[in-house]
mmCIF file of C-alpha atoms in Angstrom:
data_model
loop_
_atom_site.group_PDB
_atom_site.id
_atom_site.type_symbol
_atom_site.label_atom_id
_atom_site.label_comp_id
_atom_site.label_asym_id
_atom_site.label_seq_id
_atom_site.Cartn_x
_atom_site.Cartn_y
_atom_site.Cartn_z
ATOM 1 C CA UNK A 6 128.102 -227.644 82.012
ATOM 2 C CA UNK A 7 131.998 -227.218 82.759
ATOM 3 C CA UNK A 8 131.528 -223.477 81.999
ATOM 4 C CA UNK A 9 128.689 -223.198 84.207
ATOM 5 C CA UNK A 10 130.204 -224.589 86.952
ATOM 6 C CA UNK A 11 133.152 -222.161 86.409
ATOM 7 C CA UNK A 12 131.084 -219.338 86.223
ATOM 8 C CA UNK A 13 128.887 -219.955 89.215
ATOM 9 C CA UNK A 14 132.286 -221.058 91.477
ATOM 10 C CA UNK A 15 133.381 -217.671 90.204
ATOM 11 C CA UNK A 16 130.164 -215.621 91.315
ATOM 12 C CA UNK A 17 129.987 -217.619 94.667
ATOM 13 C CA UNK A 18 133.945 -216.131 95.489
ATOM 14 C CA UNK A 19 132.943 -212.722 94.471
ATOM 15 C CA UNK A 20 130.207 -212.667 96.567
ATOM 16 C CA UNK A 21 131.216 -214.828 99.546
ATOM 17 C CA UNK A 22 134.941 -213.413 100.233
ATOM 18 C CA UNK A 23 133.920 -209.415 100.320
ATOM 19 C CA UNK A 24 131.331 -210.694 103.197
ATOM 20 C CA UNK A 25 134.299 -212.081 105.202
ATOM 21 C CA UNK A 26 136.720 -209.063 104.999
ATOM 22 C CA UNK A 27 133.774 -206.848 105.847
ATOM 23 C CA UNK A 28 133.747 -207.917 109.164
ATOM 24 C CA UNK A 29 137.236 -206.589 109.658
ATOM 25 C CA UNK A 30 136.377 -203.657 108.027
ATOM 26 C CA UNK A 31 133.549 -202.489 110.539
ATOM 27 C CA UNK A 32 135.596 -203.434 113.841
ATOM 28 C CA UNK A 33 138.699 -201.608 112.149
ATOM 29 C CA UNK A 34 136.540 -198.451 110.878
ATOM 30 C CA UNK A 35 134.841 -198.063 114.601
ATOM 31 C CA UNK A 36 138.292 -198.379 116.319
ATOM 32 C CA UNK A 37 140.147 -195.827 113.775
ATOM 33 C CA UNK A 38 137.292 -193.434 114.170
ATOM 34 C CA UNK A 39 137.984 -193.726 117.881
ATOM 35 C CA UNK A 40 141.457 -193.477 118.264
ATOM 36 C CA UNK A 41 141.420 -190.476 116.016
ATOM 37 C CA UNK A 42 138.749 -188.568 117.718
ATOM 38 C CA UNK A 43 140.527 -188.799 120.907
ATOM 39 C CA UNK A 44 144.239 -188.051 119.223
ATOM 40 C CA UNK A 45 142.365 -184.946 117.522
ATOM 41 C CA UNK A 46 140.786 -183.982 120.636
ATOM 42 C CA UNK A 47 143.905 -184.259 122.649
ATOM 43 C CA UNK A 48 145.638 -181.725 119.877
ATOM 44 C CA UNK A 49 142.945 -179.532 119.764
ATOM 45 C CA UNK A 50 142.293 -178.641 123.586
ATOM 46 C CA UNK A 51 139.310 -178.608 126.187
ATOM 47 C CA UNK A 52 137.795 -175.748 123.975
ATOM 48 C CA UNK A 53 137.292 -177.824 120.921
ATOM 49 C CA UNK A 54 134.261 -180.018 119.702
ATOM 50 C CA UNK A 55 135.390 -182.685 117.496
ATOM 51 C CA UNK A 56 132.806 -184.068 115.253
ATOM 52 C CA UNK A 57 132.716 -187.050 112.832
ATOM 53 C CA UNK A 58 132.409 -186.456 109.291
ATOM 54 C CA UNK A 59 133.221 -189.565 107.143
ATOM 55 C CA UNK A 60 135.348 -192.676 107.142
ATOM 56 C CA UNK A 61 136.949 -194.571 104.110
ATOM 57 C CA UNK A 62 138.128 -198.019 104.507
ATOM 58 C CA UNK A 63 140.965 -199.228 102.227
ATOM 59 C CA UNK A 64 142.900 -202.269 102.349
ATOM 60 C CA UNK A 65 145.952 -200.916 103.767
ATOM 61 C CA UNK A 66 144.451 -197.669 105.562
ATOM 62 C CA UNK A 67 141.149 -195.971 107.225
ATOM 63 C CA UNK A 68 140.814 -192.431 106.264
ATOM 64 C CA UNK A 69 138.892 -190.724 108.820
ATOM 65 C CA UNK A 70 137.337 -187.304 108.341
ATOM 66 C CA UNK A 71 136.677 -184.791 111.184
ATOM 67 C CA UNK A 72 135.236 -181.558 111.717
ATOM 68 C CA UNK A 73 136.879 -179.639 114.662
ATOM 69 C CA UNK A 74 134.940 -176.461 116.034
ATOM 70 C CA UNK A 75 137.170 -173.951 118.006
ATOM 71 C CA UNK A 76 136.420 -170.403 118.566
ATOM 72 C CA UNK A 77 133.569 -170.581 116.303
ATOM 73 C CA UNK A 78 135.719 -171.644 113.133
ATOM 74 C CA UNK A 79 135.546 -174.870 111.565
ATOM 75 C CA UNK A 80 138.780 -176.723 110.582
ATOM 76 C CA UNK A 81 138.676 -180.044 108.436
ATOM 77 C CA UNK A 82 140.973 -182.711 109.983
ATOM 78 C CA UNK A 83 142.026 -185.732 108.173
ATOM 79 C CA UNK A 84 143.362 -188.891 110.026
ATOM 80 C CA UNK A 85 144.984 -191.725 108.559
ATOM 81 C CA UNK A 86 145.339 -195.389 110.103
ATOM 82 C CA UNK A 87 147.582 -197.799 108.894
ATOM 83 C CA UNK A 88 145.837 -201.377 108.777
ATOM 84 C CA UNK A 89 147.590 -204.966 108.370
ATOM 85 C CA UNK A 90 149.178 -205.203 111.679
ATOM 86 C CA UNK A 91 148.456 -206.554 114.830
ATOM 87 C CA UNK A 92 147.144 -202.587 116.179
ATOM 88 C CA UNK A 93 145.754 -199.975 113.983
ATOM 89 C CA UNK A 94 148.324 -197.258 114.315
ATOM 90 C CA UNK A 95 147.821 -193.647 113.619
ATOM 91 C CA UNK A 96 149.884 -192.794 110.598
ATOM 92 C CA UNK A 97 148.880 -188.938 109.741
ATOM 93 C CA UNK A 98 146.932 -186.317 110.758
ATOM 94 C CA UNK A 99 146.644 -183.216 108.694
ATOM 95 C CA UNK A 100 146.930 -180.485 108.951
ATOM 96 C CA UNK A 101 148.749 -180.748 112.495
ATOM 97 C CA UNK A 102 146.427 -178.863 114.872
ATOM 98 C CA UNK A 103 149.380 -177.330 117.034
ATOM 99 C CA UNK A 104 150.807 -175.965 113.955
ATOM 100 C CA UNK A 105 147.358 -174.826 112.714
ATOM 101 C CA UNK A 106 146.702 -173.296 115.901
ATOM 102 C CA UNK A 107 150.070 -170.903 115.868
ATOM 103 C CA UNK A 108 149.457 -169.544 112.227
ATOM 104 C CA UNK A 109 146.435 -167.927 113.352
#
């Protein structure tokens, strides 16, 4: 009986705890997409079209992949947003769009 009770509690913890964390994941994911998209659009300029590709949520970061269409060419951009503090902050954008546009 004791083993059954311990197994049931362990199973309940596995099922319940990810559900609690997922509410923050959704909010962080949505906010990360919007701040990355705005920053990439600002760096790419008005003539570029920025489209969302995919997002991956990690415990300490959110990774947002965007497609930047400029002058008929596609450039894949990855934006990493740090989690854990009071606010989400962009940690990196790669490749840097100003550098990439100068290299052409």
